[in-house]
């Protein structure tokens, strides 16, 4: 339980997938190289694609590629979407800032990592909506059980009310 946030998120995503749940978005593979690389490896949880991206602030083109991979969670009808980080780029309105809103608009729970120094910016960004979690697997599992339970009840209620209405999914 003392692993890095990247290890924790990747492990949790794998755990959910092994349990038959649909997990979308992107995880960062932990960099175990010494010295640490300037790039990170990202993995699309829907397609399985892997690519390298700047560890520092990604370029707009790199951010756009990552966004497309993350938004594939919508079309895949994922139960959970993962955005690897909320950081400096998102605080200033760049990076994946818009991606958070798009996923939320589709009712997808989102798991991301936020540095302690960025918590105040995160709370401003979300308007205080959401749950701050300790970087502990048991805490993430408990959050997921509660979140998924609420979401399943909501989906059952909406399904019963909508009859034959089928949601239209955009293509990104």
Coordinates of C-alpha atoms in Angstrom, one line a residue:
X1 CA 0.0 0.0 0.0
X2 CA 3.0 2.4 0.0
X3 CA 3.4 2.2 -3.8
X4 CA 3.5 5.3 -6.1
X5 CA 0.3 6.7 -7.3
X6 CA 1.1 5.5 -10.9
X7 CA 1.6 1.9 -9.5
X8 CA -1.6 2.2 -7.5
X9 CA -3.8 3.5 -10.4
X10 CA -2.4 0.9 -12.9
X11 CA -2.9 -1.9 -10.4
X12 CA -6.4 -0.8 -9.6
X13 CA -7.4 -0.5 -13.2
X14 CA -6.1 -4.1 -13.8
X15 CA -7.9 -5.3 -10.8
X16 CA -11.2 -3.9 -12.1
X17 CA -10.6 -5.3 -15.6
X18 CA -9.8 -8.7 -14.2
X19 CA -13.2 -8.5 -12.4
X20 CA -14.9 -7.9 -15.7
X21 CA -15.4 -4.2 -15.4
X22 CA -14.9 -1.8 -18.3
X23 CA -12.1 0.7 -17.5
X24 CA -11.2 3.4 -20.0
X25 CA -8.8 6.3 -20.1
X26 CA -5.1 6.3 -19.8
X27 CA -2.6 5.2 -17.1
X28 CA 1.0 6.2 -16.7
X29 CA 3.4 3.3 -16.3
X30 CA 5.8 3.9 -13.5
X31 CA 9.3 4.8 -14.6
X32 CA 11.6 2.4 -12.9
X33 CA 14.7 3.5 -14.8
X34 CA 17.7 5.0 -13.0
X35 CA 18.1 7.9 -13.6
X36 CA 14.5 8.6 -14.3
X37 CA 13.6 9.2 -18.0
X38 CA 12.4 12.6 -19.3
X39 CA 9.5 10.7 -20.9
X40 CA 6.7 8.6 -19.5
X41 CA 4.9 5.6 -21.0
X42 CA 1.2 6.0 -21.3
X43 CA -1.3 3.1 -21.9
X44 CA -4.8 3.4 -23.4
X45 CA -6.9 1.1 -21.2
X46 CA -9.5 0.5 -24.0
X47 CA -7.2 -0.2 -27.0
X48 CA -4.1 -1.3 -25.2
X49 CA -2.0 1.2 -27.2
X50 CA 1.3 2.4 -25.6
X51 CA 3.2 5.6 -26.4
X52 CA 5.8 7.8 -24.9
X53 CA 5.2 11.4 -23.9
X54 CA 7.2 14.2 -22.3
X55 CA 7.3 13.8 -18.5
X56 CA 7.3 17.6 -18.1
X57 CA 4.6 19.7 -19.7
X58 CA 3.3 17.8 -22.8
X59 CA 3.1 19.6 -26.0
X60 CA -0.4 20.5 -27.3
X61 CA -0.1 17.8 -29.9
X62 CA 0.8 15.2 -27.2
X63 CA -2.1 16.4 -25.0
X64 CA -4.5 16.0 -28.0
X65 CA -3.3 12.4 -28.6
X66 CA -3.8 11.6 -25.0
X67 CA -7.2 13.2 -25.0
X68 CA -8.4 11.1 -27.9
X69 CA -7.3 7.9 -26.0
X70 CA -9.0 9.0 -22.8
X71 CA -12.3 9.9 -24.5
X72 CA -12.5 6.4 -26.0
X73 CA -13.8 5.5 -22.6
X74 CA -17.2 7.1 -23.6
X75 CA -17.7 5.0 -26.7
X76 CA -16.5 1.9 -24.8
X77 CA -19.2 2.6 -22.2
X78 CA -16.6 2.3 -19.5
X79 CA -17.6 2.0 -15.9
X80 CA -14.6 4.1 -14.8
X81 CA -12.4 6.6 -16.7
X82 CA -8.8 7.3 -15.7
X83 CA -7.0 10.5 -16.4
X84 CA -3.4 10.1 -15.2
X85 CA -2.9 13.5 -13.6
X86 CA -4.3 16.9 -12.7
X87 CA -1.4 19.3 -12.6
X88 CA 0.0 22.5 -13.8
X89 CA -1.3 22.3 -17.4
X90 CA -4.9 21.6 -16.2
X91 CA -4.7 24.3 -13.5
X92 CA -4.1 26.9 -16.3
X93 CA -7.0 25.4 -18.5
X94 CA -4.7 23.3 -20.7
X95 CA -3.7 19.7 -20.7
X96 CA -6.7 17.5 -20.0
X97 CA -8.8 20.2 -18.3
X98 CA -11.6 19.9 -20.9
X99 CA -11.4 16.1 -20.8
X100 CA -12.5 16.0 -17.2
X101 CA -15.7 18.0 -18.1
X102 CA -16.5 15.9 -21.1
X103 CA -16.2 12.6 -19.1
X104 CA -18.3 14.1 -16.2
X105 CA -21.0 15.2 -18.7
X106 CA -21.4 11.6 -19.7
X107 CA -21.7 10.6 -16.1
X108 CA -18.4 8.7 -15.9
X109 CA -16.7 8.4 -12.6
X110 CA -13.1 9.7 -13.0
X111 CA -10.0 8.6 -11.1
X112 CA -7.0 10.9 -11.3
X113 CA -3.9 11.8 -9.3
X114 CA -3.5 15.3 -7.7
X115 CA -0.4 16.4 -5.9
X116 CA -0.9 17.8 -2.4
X117 CA 0.3 21.2 -3.6
X118 CA -2.4 21.2 -6.2
X119 CA -5.4 20.2 -4.0
X120 CA -6.6 23.8 -3.7
X121 CA -6.5 24.3 -7.4
X122 CA -8.3 21.0 -7.9
X123 CA -11.1 22.1 -5.5
X124 CA -11.5 25.3 -7.4
X125 CA -11.5 23.4 -10.7
X126 CA -14.2 21.0 -9.6
X127 CA -16.2 23.4 -7.5
X128 CA -15.6 21.1 -4.6
X129 CA -17.4 18.2 -6.2
X130 CA -15.7 14.9 -5.9
X131 CA -13.8 12.9 -3.3
X132 CA -10.2 13.4 -2.2
X133 CA -8.6 10.0 -1.6
X134 CA -5.5 8.9 0.2
X135 CA -3.0 7.1 -2.0
X136 CA -3.9 3.7 -0.6
X137 CA -5.4 0.8 -2.4
X138 CA -7.9 0.0 0.3
X139 CA -9.2 3.6 0.2
X140 CA -9.5 3.5 -3.6
X141 CA -11.4 0.2 -3.4
X142 CA -13.8 1.5 -0.8
X143 CA -14.4 4.7 -2.9
X144 CA -15.1 2.5 -6.0
X145 CA -17.6 0.3 -4.2
X146 CA -19.5 3.3 -3.0
X147 CA -19.3 5.2 -6.3
X148 CA -20.2 2.2 -8.4
X149 CA -23.1 1.3 -6.2
X150 CA -24.6 4.8 -6.5
X151 CA -23.9 4.8 -10.3
X152 CA -25.6 1.4 -10.8
X153 CA -28.7 2.6 -8.9
X154 CA -28.8 5.7 -11.0
X155 CA -28.4 3.8 -14.2
X156 CA -31.2 1.4 -13.3
X157 CA -33.5 4.3 -12.4
X158 CA -32.7 6.1 -15.7
X159 CA -33.1 2.9 -17.7
X160 CA -36.5 2.3 -16.2
X161 CA -37.6 5.8 -17.0
X162 CA -36.3 6.1 -20.5
X163 CA -38.0 3.2 -22.2
X164 CA -36.5 2.7 -25.7
X165 CA -34.3 5.8 -25.6
X166 CA -30.8 5.0 -26.7
X167 CA -28.0 7.5 -25.8
X168 CA -26.2 9.0 -28.9
X169 CA -22.5 8.8 -28.5
X170 CA -20.3 11.3 -30.3
X171 CA -17.3 10.2 -32.3
X172 CA -14.0 11.9 -31.2

